[in-house]
Amino acid sequence: MLNLKPLAMGLVVAAAGQALAAPPKQLGKPEGKLNIIAWPGYIERGETDKKYDWVTQFEKDSGCKVNVKTAATSDEMVSLMNQGGYDLVTASGDASLRLVHGKKVQEINLELIPSWKTVDERLKNAPWHTVEGKHYGVPYQWGPNVLMYNTNVFKEAPTSWSVVFEPQNLPDGKPNKGRVQAYDGPIYVADAALYLMKKKPELGIKDPYELNDKQYAEVLKVLRAQKQLTHRYWHDVTVQMNDFKNEGVAASSAWPYQVNALKAEKQPINSTIPTEGSTGWADTTMLHTNAQNPVCAYKWMEWSLNKNLQSALAEWFGANPVVPEACKTAAPGGGDFCKTNGFERFEQVHFWKTPVAKCASQGTCVPYSKWTQDYIGVMGGR
């Protein structure tokens, strides 16, 4: 394990409750605790599987006790950050810029994070955490949203997302109605848009997060039709895994985390990325503007980039490391996680980002506020 010696000695970063006008230049004494908002499975201390623990050693070396609040959607993360009381958040691209523009996260001084030099060049200046040349966080992991399926139903991997969007009989001869699920976050609108990019190229969708009124109306039609098929709109990974085990669910969008967990239980589960491609997430560890424990937060951001953590996390969650050297670092399970999780498919993933009214591909697009309003209606059968 890495030895977390002080990165720099000097002034304490900030008094409790104060916002920083500029990033700190030095770090002082650790405060003794750290409060993190994270996706389920992102901050493990060996409680689920003792082989996967990247918290205990950090706490020993830094003196910072880690407390984790899990969140199931990006909207929940933004809400928690707005409430305050947290130091860090592992924000996806559909939340990160909302946090930046809402002044809920602060610029990071990369000189206080020596391991920054090891970060994947494809991620160092990613637009979801870099604004006007300023970095508002440290990359954590990235990966695709996959199509998870029951291998007793699908003897071969489904090749299209149509199995969750269009009424049809599945390979076992039974209808898909009541046997498929959809994600319950408004960002899922992009999954339907991605499906239509290939199914209806005449719509001219170039970016699933940038939809004009006509394109958006067609996407809503797909989602409203899907409503008639859905068993549940999922956000709780444990509930979704139970649905696949006990409720007859055969296919759904999912994160690799659920796939890996179900496979570990010897369940008949696998996943694929269909021909239309996939949406995905590139998550960033971001520091709250009013962080109470900024020294511990900086120490965690540095720790998060060590290759042993990155390899273990990538294998555990089914994601890809943000430090390429981690691909060559043995993980606890001995798997070839970078190959399995598509480290080389970075360019094929349409990463989550917040839809805005002024968009690059066609000038004017439907903003996220409208996505949120309408998707609530879709899930409610409207």
mmCIF file of C-alpha atoms in Angstrom:
data_model
loop_
_atom_site.group_PDB
_atom_site.id
_atom_site.type_symbol
_atom_site.label_atom_id
_atom_site.label_comp_id
_atom_site.label_asym_id
_atom_site.label_seq_id
_atom_site.Cartn_x
_atom_site.Cartn_y
_atom_site.Cartn_z
ATOM 1 C CA MET A 1 0.000 0.000 0.000
ATOM 2 C CA LEU A 2 1.075 3.581 -0.479
ATOM 3 C CA ASN A 3 2.270 5.524 2.538
ATOM 4 C CA LEU A 4 0.209 8.687 2.872
ATOM 5 C CA LYS A 5 2.739 11.132 4.201
ATOM 6 C CA PRO A 6 1.676 14.796 4.351
ATOM 7 C CA LEU A 7 1.648 16.256 0.867
ATOM 8 C CA ALA A 8 2.718 19.641 2.151
ATOM 9 C CA MET A 9 2.984 21.304 5.531
ATOM 10 C CA GLY A 10 1.803 24.753 6.348
ATOM 11 C CA LEU A 11 -1.417 26.621 6.712
ATOM 12 C CA VAL A 12 -4.647 24.833 7.380
ATOM 13 C CA VAL A 13 -6.688 24.944 4.174
ATOM 14 C CA ALA A 14 -9.771 26.622 5.543
ATOM 15 C CA ALA A 15 -11.642 27.255 8.740
ATOM 16 C CA ALA A 16 -14.761 25.197 9.248
ATOM 17 C CA GLY A 17 -17.653 26.416 7.179
ATOM 18 C CA GLN A 18 -15.680 28.922 5.118
ATOM 19 C CA ALA A 19 -15.825 28.944 1.349
ATOM 20 C CA LEU A 20 -12.549 29.190 -0.526
ATOM 21 C CA ALA A 21 -12.079 32.049 -2.960
ATOM 22 C CA ALA A 22 -9.108 30.222 -4.480
ATOM 23 C CA PRO A 23 -7.681 26.726 -4.097
ATOM 24 C CA PRO A 24 -5.251 26.202 -1.193
ATOM 25 C CA LYS A 25 -1.509 26.431 -1.691
ATOM 26 C CA GLN A 26 -0.579 24.260 1.276
ATOM 27 C CA LEU A 27 -2.119 21.582 3.459
ATOM 28 C CA GLY A 28 -2.168 21.618 7.220
ATOM 29 C CA LYS A 29 -3.071 19.037 9.843
ATOM 30 C CA PRO A 30 -5.760 16.519 8.839
ATOM 31 C CA GLU A 31 -9.100 17.153 10.493
ATOM 32 C CA GLY A 32 -9.620 13.487 11.394
ATOM 33 C CA LYS A 33 -12.697 12.707 9.312
ATOM 34 C CA LEU A 34 -14.023 12.805 5.770
ATOM 35 C CA ASN A 35 -17.614 12.735 4.485
ATOM 36 C CA ILE A 36 -18.087 11.414 0.939
ATOM 37 C CA ILE A 37 -21.152 11.071 -1.292
ATOM 38 C CA ALA A 38 -20.568 8.104 -3.607
ATOM 39 C CA TRP A 39 -22.211 5.606 -5.914
ATOM 40 C CA PRO A 40 -22.872 2.194 -4.314
ATOM 41 C CA GLY A 41 -19.752 0.027 -4.453
ATOM 42 C CA TYR A 42 -17.368 2.946 -4.969
ATOM 43 C CA ILE A 43 -15.897 3.260 -1.457
ATOM 44 C CA GLU A 44 -15.249 -0.224 -0.092
ATOM 45 C CA ARG A 45 -13.700 -1.142 3.257
ATOM 46 C CA GLY A 46 -13.908 -4.939 2.987
ATOM 47 C CA GLU A 47 -17.333 -5.307 4.561
ATOM 48 C CA THR A 48 -18.821 -6.989 1.484
ATOM 49 C CA ASP A 49 -15.669 -8.863 0.464
ATOM 50 C CA LYS A 50 -12.543 -8.537 2.605
ATOM 51 C CA LYS A 51 -10.328 -8.640 -0.500
ATOM 52 C CA TYR A 52 -11.752 -5.333 -1.689
ATOM 53 C CA ASP A 53 -10.775 -2.683 0.819
ATOM 54 C CA TRP A 54 -9.237 0.648 -0.097
ATOM 55 C CA VAL A 55 -10.448 2.583 2.940
ATOM 56 C CA THR A 56 -8.818 0.903 5.944
ATOM 57 C CA GLN A 57 -5.222 1.621 4.913
ATOM 58 C CA PHE A 58 -6.106 5.197 3.997
ATOM 59 C CA GLU A 59 -7.594 5.752 7.441
ATOM 60 C CA LYS A 60 -4.492 4.305 9.118
ATOM 61 C CA ASP A 61 -2.064 6.363 7.066
ATOM 62 C CA SER A 62 -3.958 9.649 7.044
ATOM 63 C CA GLY A 63 -5.815 9.658 10.344
ATOM 64 C CA CYS A 64 -8.992 10.549 8.447
ATOM 65 C CA LYS A 65 -12.084 8.476 9.328
ATOM 66 C CA VAL A 66 -14.162 7.954 6.162
ATOM 67 C CA ASN A 67 -17.946 8.235 6.271
ATOM 68 C CA VAL A 68 -19.885 7.377 3.105
ATOM 69 C CA LYS A 69 -23.358 8.409 2.014
ATOM 70 C CA THR A 70 -24.436 6.406 -1.041
ATOM 71 C CA ALA A 71 -26.623 7.980 -3.711
ATOM 72 C CA ALA A 72 -28.523 6.172 -6.450
ATOM 73 C CA THR A 73 -28.839 8.973 -9.027
ATOM 74 C CA SER A 74 -26.975 12.093 -10.082
ATOM 75 C CA ASP A 75 -29.985 14.196 -9.111
ATOM 76 C CA GLU A 76 -29.750 12.799 -5.588
ATOM 77 C CA MET A 77 -26.061 13.690 -5.471
ATOM 78 C CA VAL A 78 -26.758 17.262 -6.547
ATOM 79 C CA SER A 79 -29.503 17.534 -3.929
ATOM 80 C CA LEU A 80 -27.197 16.280 -1.175
ATOM 81 C CA MET A 81 -24.438 18.674 -2.218
ATOM 82 C CA ASN A 82 -26.959 21.525 -2.160
ATOM 83 C CA GLN A 83 -27.910 20.551 1.395
ATOM 84 C CA GLY A 84 -24.252 20.653 2.458
ATOM 85 C CA GLY A 85 -22.389 18.818 5.186
ATOM 86 C CA TYR A 86 -20.276 16.742 2.794
ATOM 87 C CA ASP A 87 -16.659 17.126 1.696
ATOM 88 C CA LEU A 88 -16.437 15.100 -1.524
ATOM 89 C CA VAL A 89 -18.736 13.638 -4.152
ATOM 90 C CA THR A 90 -18.034 11.117 -6.935
ATOM 91 C CA ALA A 91 -20.033 13.035 -9.530
ATOM 92 C CA SER A 92 -20.895 11.811 -13.006
ATOM 93 C CA GLY A 93 -20.892 14.114 -15.993
ATOM 94 C CA ASP A 94 -24.606 14.847 -15.756
ATOM 95 C CA ALA A 95 -24.040 16.325 -12.295
ATOM 96 C CA SER A 96 -20.530 17.771 -12.346
ATOM 97 C CA LEU A 97 -21.189 20.900 -14.391
ATOM 98 C CA ARG A 98 -24.371 21.605 -12.470
ATOM 99 C CA LEU A 99 -22.243 21.583 -9.324
ATOM 100 C CA VAL A 100 -19.598 23.830 -10.903
ATOM 101 C CA HIS A 101 -22.036 26.398 -12.234
ATOM 102 C CA GLY A 102 -24.044 26.241 -9.021
ATOM 103 C CA LYS A 103 -20.837 27.079 -7.121
ATOM 104 C CA LYS A 104 -21.158 23.965 -4.971
ATOM 105 C CA VAL A 105 -17.662 22.680 -5.751
ATOM 106 C CA GLN A 106 -14.313 24.417 -5.753
ATOM 107 C CA GLU A 107 -11.305 24.521 -8.033
ATOM 108 C CA ILE A 108 -8.590 21.989 -7.209
ATOM 109 C CA ASN A 109 -4.894 22.810 -6.798
ATOM 110 C CA LEU A 110 -3.330 19.955 -8.750
ATOM 111 C CA GLU A 111 0.098 20.720 -7.284
ATOM 112 C CA LEU A 112 -1.200 19.248 -4.030
ATOM 113 C CA ILE A 113 -2.041 15.994 -5.848
ATOM 114 C CA PRO A 114 1.317 14.544 -7.000
ATOM 115 C CA SER A 115 -0.299 11.504 -8.634
ATOM 116 C CA TRP A 116 -2.134 13.747 -11.104
ATOM 117 C CA LYS A 117 0.741 13.088 -13.510
ATOM 118 C CA THR A 118 -0.355 9.438 -13.722
ATOM 119 C CA VAL A 119 -3.926 10.227 -14.862
ATOM 120 C CA ASP A 120 -5.066 9.056 -18.308
ATOM 121 C CA GLU A 121 -4.414 11.843 -20.827
ATOM 122 C CA ARG A 122 -7.901 11.273 -22.259
ATOM 123 C CA LEU A 123 -9.364 12.438 -18.958
ATOM 124 C CA LYS A 124 -7.061 15.176 -17.697
ATOM 125 C CA ASN A 125 -8.897 18.016 -19.415
ATOM 126 C CA ALA A 126 -12.304 16.393 -19.812
ATOM 127 C CA PRO A 127 -15.083 18.986 -20.207
ATOM 128 C CA TRP A 128 -17.145 17.526 -17.368
ATOM 129 C CA HIS A 129 -14.621 18.701 -14.746
ATOM 130 C CA THR A 130 -12.561 21.350 -16.563
ATOM 131 C CA VAL A 131 -14.085 24.807 -17.018
ATOM 132 C CA GLU A 132 -12.159 27.725 -18.509
ATOM 133 C CA GLY A 133 -8.905 25.891 -17.872
ATOM 134 C CA LYS A 134 -9.675 25.290 -14.201
ATOM 135 C CA HIS A 135 -9.957 21.784 -12.765
ATOM 136 C CA TYR A 136 -12.867 21.117 -10.438
ATOM 137 C CA GLY A 137 -11.996 17.593 -9.460
ATOM 138 C CA VAL A 138 -9.919 14.467 -9.934
ATOM 139 C CA PRO A 139 -11.094 11.615 -12.238
ATOM 140 C CA TYR A 140 -12.114 8.479 -10.335
ATOM 141 C CA GLN A 141 -13.448 5.769 -12.729
ATOM 142 C CA TRP A 142 -15.361 5.474 -15.992
ATOM 143 C CA GLY A 143 -17.416 2.893 -17.802
ATOM 144 C CA PRO A 144 -20.422 2.043 -19.974
ATOM 145 C CA ASN A 145 -24.061 1.511 -19.091
ATOM 146 C CA VAL A 146 -24.563 -2.084 -20.185
ATOM 147 C CA LEU A 147 -27.481 -4.265 -21.225
ATOM 148 C CA MET A 148 -27.765 -6.887 -18.484
ATOM 149 C CA TYR A 149 -29.652 -10.057 -19.394
ATOM 150 C CA ASN A 150 -30.656 -13.465 -18.081
ATOM 151 C CA THR A 151 -28.670 -16.155 -19.888
ATOM 152 C CA ASN A 152 -31.474 -18.695 -19.422
ATOM 153 C CA VAL A 153 -33.643 -16.440 -21.582
ATOM 154 C CA PHE A 154 -30.941 -15.245 -23.987
ATOM 155 C CA LYS A 155 -28.677 -18.103 -25.038
ATOM 156 C CA GLU A 156 -26.797 -15.549 -27.135
ATOM 157 C CA ALA A 157 -26.246 -11.911 -26.211
ATOM 158 C CA PRO A 158 -28.954 -9.564 -27.535
ATOM 159 C CA THR A 159 -27.590 -7.345 -30.290
ATOM 160 C CA SER A 160 -29.938 -4.369 -29.902
ATOM 161 C CA TRP A 161 -31.449 -2.230 -27.167
ATOM 162 C CA SER A 162 -34.777 -2.949 -28.877
ATOM 163 C CA VAL A 163 -35.340 -5.758 -26.362
ATOM 164 C CA VAL A 164 -36.082 -3.127 -23.694
ATOM 165 C CA PHE A 165 -37.667 -0.476 -25.951
ATOM 166 C CA GLU A 166 -39.935 -2.392 -28.371
ATOM 167 C CA PRO A 167 -42.689 -4.946 -27.639
ATOM 168 C CA GLN A 168 -41.508 -8.379 -28.787
ATOM 169 C CA ASN A 169 -41.148 -12.003 -27.830
ATOM 170 C CA LEU A 170 -37.828 -12.843 -26.216
ATOM 171 C CA PRO A 171 -35.844 -15.945 -27.278
ATOM 172 C CA ASP A 172 -37.741 -18.101 -24.764
ATOM 173 C CA GLY A 173 -40.929 -17.406 -26.737
ATOM 174 C CA LYS A 174 -42.505 -15.221 -24.056
ATOM 175 C CA PRO A 175 -43.292 -11.479 -24.414
ATOM 176 C CA ASN A 176 -40.945 -8.927 -22.918
ATOM 177 C CA LYS A 177 -43.819 -7.052 -21.285
ATOM 178 C CA GLY A 178 -43.269 -6.927 -17.539
ATOM 179 C CA ARG A 179 -39.799 -8.481 -17.894
ATOM 180 C CA VAL A 180 -37.646 -5.470 -18.698
ATOM 181 C CA GLN A 181 -36.584 -2.443 -16.681
ATOM 182 C CA ALA A 182 -35.401 1.129 -17.293
ATOM 183 C CA TYR A 183 -33.322 3.525 -15.208
ATOM 184 C CA ASP A 184 -35.377 6.028 -13.252
ATOM 185 C CA GLY A 185 -33.144 9.069 -13.797
ATOM 186 C CA PRO A 186 -34.028 11.681 -16.453
ATOM 187 C CA ILE A 187 -30.607 11.146 -18.024
ATOM 188 C CA TYR A 188 -32.059 7.853 -19.352
ATOM 189 C CA VAL A 189 -33.729 9.950 -22.063
ATOM 190 C CA ALA A 190 -30.299 9.825 -23.726
ATOM 191 C CA ASP A 191 -30.435 6.008 -23.891
ATOM 192 C CA ALA A 192 -33.610 6.206 -25.963
ATOM 193 C CA ALA A 193 -32.052 8.945 -28.102
ATOM 194 C CA LEU A 194 -28.994 6.765 -28.717
ATOM 195 C CA TYR A 195 -31.285 3.922 -29.791
ATOM 196 C CA LEU A 196 -33.030 6.224 -32.288
ATOM 197 C CA MET A 197 -29.711 7.510 -33.665
ATOM 198 C CA LYS A 198 -29.330 4.168 -35.410
ATOM 199 C CA LYS A 199 -32.958 3.115 -35.815
ATOM 200 C CA LYS A 200 -34.086 6.419 -37.358
ATOM 201 C CA PRO A 201 -31.044 8.172 -38.813
ATOM 202 C CA GLU A 202 -33.372 10.490 -40.732
ATOM 203 C CA LEU A 203 -34.004 12.294 -37.418
ATOM 204 C CA GLY A 204 -30.463 13.634 -37.621
ATOM 205 C CA ILE A 205 -29.539 13.044 -33.984
ATOM 206 C CA LYS A 206 -25.802 13.657 -33.685
ATOM 207 C CA ASP A 207 -25.507 13.672 -29.909
ATOM 208 C CA PRO A 208 -27.992 11.875 -27.600
ATOM 209 C CA TYR A 209 -27.727 14.740 -25.099
ATOM 210 C CA GLU A 210 -28.465 17.420 -27.709
ATOM 211 C CA LEU A 211 -32.015 17.078 -29.029
ATOM 212 C CA ASN A 212 -34.129 19.644 -30.841
ATOM 213 C CA ASP A 213 -37.893 19.729 -30.287
ATOM 214 C CA LYS A 214 -38.702 17.300 -33.108
ATOM 215 C CA GLN A 215 -36.051 14.784 -32.099
ATOM 216 C CA TYR A 216 -37.053 15.060 -28.463
ATOM 217 C CA ALA A 217 -40.709 14.380 -29.300
ATOM 218 C CA GLU A 218 -39.712 11.165 -31.082
ATOM 219 C CA VAL A 219 -37.588 10.085 -28.133
ATOM 220 C CA LEU A 220 -40.509 10.642 -25.768
ATOM 221 C CA LYS A 221 -42.657 8.381 -27.968
ATOM 222 C CA VAL A 222 -40.134 5.581 -27.488
ATOM 223 C CA LEU A 223 -40.045 6.119 -23.727
ATOM 224 C CA ARG A 224 -43.832 6.231 -23.402
ATOM 225 C CA ALA A 225 -44.104 2.989 -25.357
ATOM 226 C CA GLN A 226 -41.449 1.470 -23.115
ATOM 227 C CA LYS A 227 -43.509 2.382 -20.053
ATOM 228 C CA GLN A 228 -46.028 -0.271 -21.124
ATOM 229 C CA LEU A 229 -43.270 -2.902 -21.004
ATOM 230 C CA THR A 230 -41.455 -2.037 -17.806
ATOM 231 C CA HIS A 231 -41.490 -4.169 -14.696
ATOM 232 C CA ARG A 232 -39.907 -1.342 -12.706
ATOM 233 C CA TYR A 233 -37.862 1.833 -13.080
ATOM 234 C CA TRP A 234 -34.724 0.958 -11.160
ATOM 235 C CA HIS A 235 -32.272 3.022 -9.183
ATOM 236 C CA ASP A 236 -31.492 0.819 -6.182
ATOM 237 C CA VAL A 237 -28.914 -1.758 -7.300
ATOM 238 C CA THR A 238 -29.914 -4.243 -4.595
ATOM 239 C CA VAL A 239 -33.564 -4.095 -5.613
ATOM 240 C CA GLN A 240 -32.656 -4.575 -9.268
ATOM 241 C CA MET A 241 -30.474 -7.585 -8.500
ATOM 242 C CA ASN A 242 -33.326 -9.112 -6.500
ATOM 243 C CA ASP A 243 -35.689 -8.500 -9.423
ATOM 244 C CA PHE A 244 -33.401 -10.471 -11.735
ATOM 245 C CA LYS A 245 -33.087 -13.277 -9.190
ATOM 246 C CA ASN A 246 -36.683 -13.545 -8.018
ATOM 247 C CA GLU A 247 -39.070 -11.460 -10.121
ATOM 248 C CA GLY A 248 -38.501 -12.851 -13.611
ATOM 249 C CA VAL A 249 -36.798 -9.761 -15.047
ATOM 250 C CA ALA A 250 -34.900 -10.746 -18.191
ATOM 251 C CA ALA A 251 -33.214 -7.588 -19.493
ATOM 252 C CA SER A 252 -32.410 -4.051 -18.437
ATOM 253 C CA SER A 253 -29.906 -1.278 -18.590
ATOM 254 C CA ALA A 254 -27.503 -1.701 -15.662
ATOM 255 C CA TRP A 255 -24.086 -0.894 -14.337
ATOM 256 C CA PRO A 256 -21.358 -3.524 -14.488
ATOM 257 C CA TYR A 257 -21.463 -3.561 -10.676
ATOM 258 C CA GLN A 258 -24.768 -5.457 -10.642
ATOM 259 C CA VAL A 259 -23.534 -7.843 -13.323
ATOM 260 C CA ASN A 260 -20.390 -8.685 -11.361
ATOM 261 C CA ALA A 261 -22.294 -9.081 -8.088
ATOM 262 C CA LEU A 262 -24.862 -11.445 -9.627
ATOM 263 C CA LYS A 263 -22.176 -13.465 -11.392
ATOM 264 C CA ALA A 264 -20.380 -13.833 -8.057
ATOM 265 C CA GLU A 265 -23.596 -15.382 -6.728
ATOM 266 C CA LYS A 266 -23.539 -17.837 -9.659
ATOM 267 C CA GLN A 267 -26.694 -16.306 -11.129
ATOM 268 C CA PRO A 268 -27.447 -16.821 -14.876
ATOM 269 C CA ILE A 269 -26.471 -13.260 -15.771
ATOM 270 C CA ASN A 270 -24.287 -11.610 -18.381
ATOM 271 C CA SER A 271 -24.055 -8.237 -20.110
ATOM 272 C CA THR A 272 -23.324 -6.734 -23.485
ATOM 273 C CA ILE A 273 -23.030 -3.434 -25.329
ATOM 274 C CA PRO A 274 -25.463 -3.644 -28.282
ATOM 275 C CA THR A 275 -24.727 -2.426 -31.791
ATOM 276 C CA GLU A 276 -26.220 1.010 -31.102
ATOM 277 C CA GLY A 277 -23.455 1.619 -28.553
ATOM 278 C CA SER A 278 -24.017 2.804 -25.012
ATOM 279 C CA THR A 279 -24.210 5.781 -22.770
ATOM 280 C CA GLY A 280 -21.754 5.831 -19.918
ATOM 281 C CA TRP A 281 -20.272 7.668 -17.013
ATOM 282 C CA ALA A 282 -16.938 9.254 -16.247
ATOM 283 C CA ASP A 283 -16.925 10.122 -12.572
ATOM 284 C CA THR A 284 -14.958 12.847 -10.846
ATOM 285 C CA THR A 285 -14.113 13.292 -7.177
ATOM 286 C CA MET A 286 -15.144 16.889 -6.471
ATOM 287 C CA LEU A 287 -14.580 19.054 -3.368
ATOM 288 C CA HIS A 288 -17.497 20.943 -1.811
ATOM 289 C CA THR A 289 -17.096 24.714 -1.699
ATOM 290 C CA ASN A 290 -17.769 24.644 2.037
ATOM 291 C CA ALA A 291 -15.969 21.399 2.849
ATOM 292 C CA GLN A 292 -15.420 21.028 6.584
ATOM 293 C CA ASN A 293 -12.488 18.642 6.118
ATOM 294 C CA PRO A 294 -10.499 19.874 3.110
ATOM 295 C CA VAL A 295 -7.126 18.454 4.197
ATOM 296 C CA CYS A 296 -8.543 14.948 4.510
ATOM 297 C CA ALA A 297 -10.326 15.539 1.197
ATOM 298 C CA TYR A 298 -7.079 16.387 -0.598
ATOM 299 C CA LYS A 299 -5.426 13.339 0.949
ATOM 300 C CA TRP A 300 -8.267 11.141 -0.343
ATOM 301 C CA MET A 301 -8.030 12.615 -3.849
ATOM 302 C CA GLU A 302 -4.321 11.776 -3.898
ATOM 303 C CA TRP A 303 -4.954 8.301 -2.459
ATOM 304 C CA SER A 304 -7.712 7.622 -4.999
ATOM 305 C CA LEU A 305 -5.207 7.762 -7.846
ATOM 306 C CA ASN A 306 -2.894 5.006 -6.604
ATOM 307 C CA LYS A 307 -2.773 2.082 -9.005
ATOM 308 C CA ASN A 308 -3.685 -0.550 -6.390
ATOM 309 C CA LEU A 309 -6.930 1.221 -5.499
ATOM 310 C CA GLN A 310 -7.719 1.856 -9.141
ATOM 311 C CA SER A 311 -7.215 -1.783 -10.154
ATOM 312 C CA ALA A 312 -9.231 -3.185 -7.240
ATOM 313 C CA LEU A 313 -12.062 -0.694 -7.780
ATOM 314 C CA ALA A 314 -12.166 -1.344 -11.529
ATOM 315 C CA GLU A 315 -12.415 -5.086 -11.003
ATOM 316 C CA TRP A 316 -14.964 -4.748 -8.177
ATOM 317 C CA PHE A 317 -17.280 -2.269 -9.879
ATOM 318 C CA GLY A 318 -16.800 -3.408 -13.456
ATOM 319 C CA ALA A 319 -15.354 -0.065 -14.488
ATOM 320 C CA ASN A 320 -12.154 1.280 -16.003
ATOM 321 C CA PRO A 321 -9.305 2.914 -14.099
ATOM 322 C CA VAL A 322 -8.350 6.541 -14.690
ATOM 323 C CA VAL A 323 -4.701 5.595 -14.198
ATOM 324 C CA PRO A 324 -3.524 3.467 -17.163
ATOM 325 C CA GLU A 325 -0.797 1.835 -15.083
ATOM 326 C CA ALA A 326 -3.574 0.172 -13.070
ATOM 327 C CA CYS A 327 -4.375 -2.013 -16.080
ATOM 328 C CA LYS A 328 -1.010 -3.706 -15.486
ATOM 329 C CA THR A 329 -1.564 -3.973 -11.726
ATOM 330 C CA ALA A 330 -2.956 -7.235 -10.386
ATOM 331 C CA ALA A 331 -6.396 -6.903 -8.819
ATOM 332 C CA PRO A 332 -7.595 -9.092 -5.906
ATOM 333 C CA GLY A 333 -9.634 -11.347 -8.198
ATOM 334 C CA GLY A 334 -6.912 -11.713 -10.819
ATOM 335 C CA GLY A 335 -9.170 -10.659 -13.676
ATOM 336 C CA ASP A 336 -8.248 -8.878 -16.895
ATOM 337 C CA PHE A 337 -10.572 -6.018 -15.970
ATOM 338 C CA CYS A 338 -9.348 -3.444 -18.497
ATOM 339 C CA LYS A 339 -10.028 -5.818 -21.380
ATOM 340 C CA THR A 340 -13.326 -7.008 -19.902
ATOM 341 C CA ASN A 341 -14.590 -3.505 -19.123
ATOM 342 C CA GLY A 342 -13.603 -1.921 -22.428
ATOM 343 C CA PHE A 343 -10.656 0.304 -21.580
ATOM 344 C CA GLU A 344 -9.957 0.672 -25.307
ATOM 345 C CA ARG A 345 -13.597 1.545 -26.122
ATOM 346 C CA PHE A 346 -13.436 5.027 -24.607
ATOM 347 C CA GLU A 347 -14.299 6.735 -27.895
ATOM 348 C CA GLN A 348 -17.429 4.584 -28.351
ATOM 349 C CA VAL A 349 -19.080 5.635 -25.086
ATOM 350 C CA HIS A 350 -21.469 8.596 -25.055
ATOM 351 C CA PHE A 351 -20.647 9.915 -21.599
ATOM 352 C CA TRP A 352 -23.342 11.430 -19.418
ATOM 353 C CA LYS A 353 -23.505 15.217 -19.560
ATOM 354 C CA THR A 354 -26.131 17.757 -18.585
ATOM 355 C CA PRO A 355 -28.344 18.733 -21.556
ATOM 356 C CA VAL A 356 -28.424 22.509 -22.073
ATOM 357 C CA ALA A 357 -30.517 24.829 -24.219
ATOM 358 C CA LYS A 358 -27.549 26.197 -26.168
ATOM 359 C CA CYS A 359 -25.894 23.150 -27.672
ATOM 360 C CA ALA A 360 -22.976 22.553 -29.999
ATOM 361 C CA SER A 361 -24.537 20.226 -32.581
ATOM 362 C CA GLN A 362 -27.556 22.314 -33.610
ATOM 363 C CA GLY A 363 -27.794 25.584 -31.743
ATOM 364 C CA THR A 364 -30.958 25.156 -29.686
ATOM 365 C CA CYS A 365 -31.829 22.034 -27.720
ATOM 366 C CA VAL A 366 -34.235 20.846 -25.049
ATOM 367 C CA PRO A 367 -32.652 21.552 -21.610
ATOM 368 C CA TYR A 368 -32.334 19.146 -18.702
ATOM 369 C CA SER A 369 -35.113 20.837 -16.729
ATOM 370 C CA LYS A 370 -37.522 19.754 -19.468
ATOM 371 C CA TRP A 371 -36.048 16.237 -19.498
ATOM 372 C CA THR A 372 -36.681 16.021 -15.751
ATOM 373 C CA GLN A 373 -40.255 17.244 -15.980
ATOM 374 C CA ASP A 374 -41.196 14.991 -18.875
ATOM 375 C CA TYR A 375 -39.469 11.866 -17.596
ATOM 376 C CA ILE A 376 -41.379 12.097 -14.339
ATOM 377 C CA GLY A 377 -44.484 12.157 -16.533
ATOM 378 C CA VAL A 378 -43.315 9.152 -18.544
ATOM 379 C CA MET A 379 -42.727 7.085 -15.398
ATOM 380 C CA GLY A 380 -46.173 8.145 -14.181
ATOM 381 C CA GLY A 381 -47.798 6.947 -17.394
ATOM 382 C CA ARG A 382 -48.324 10.394 -18.914
#
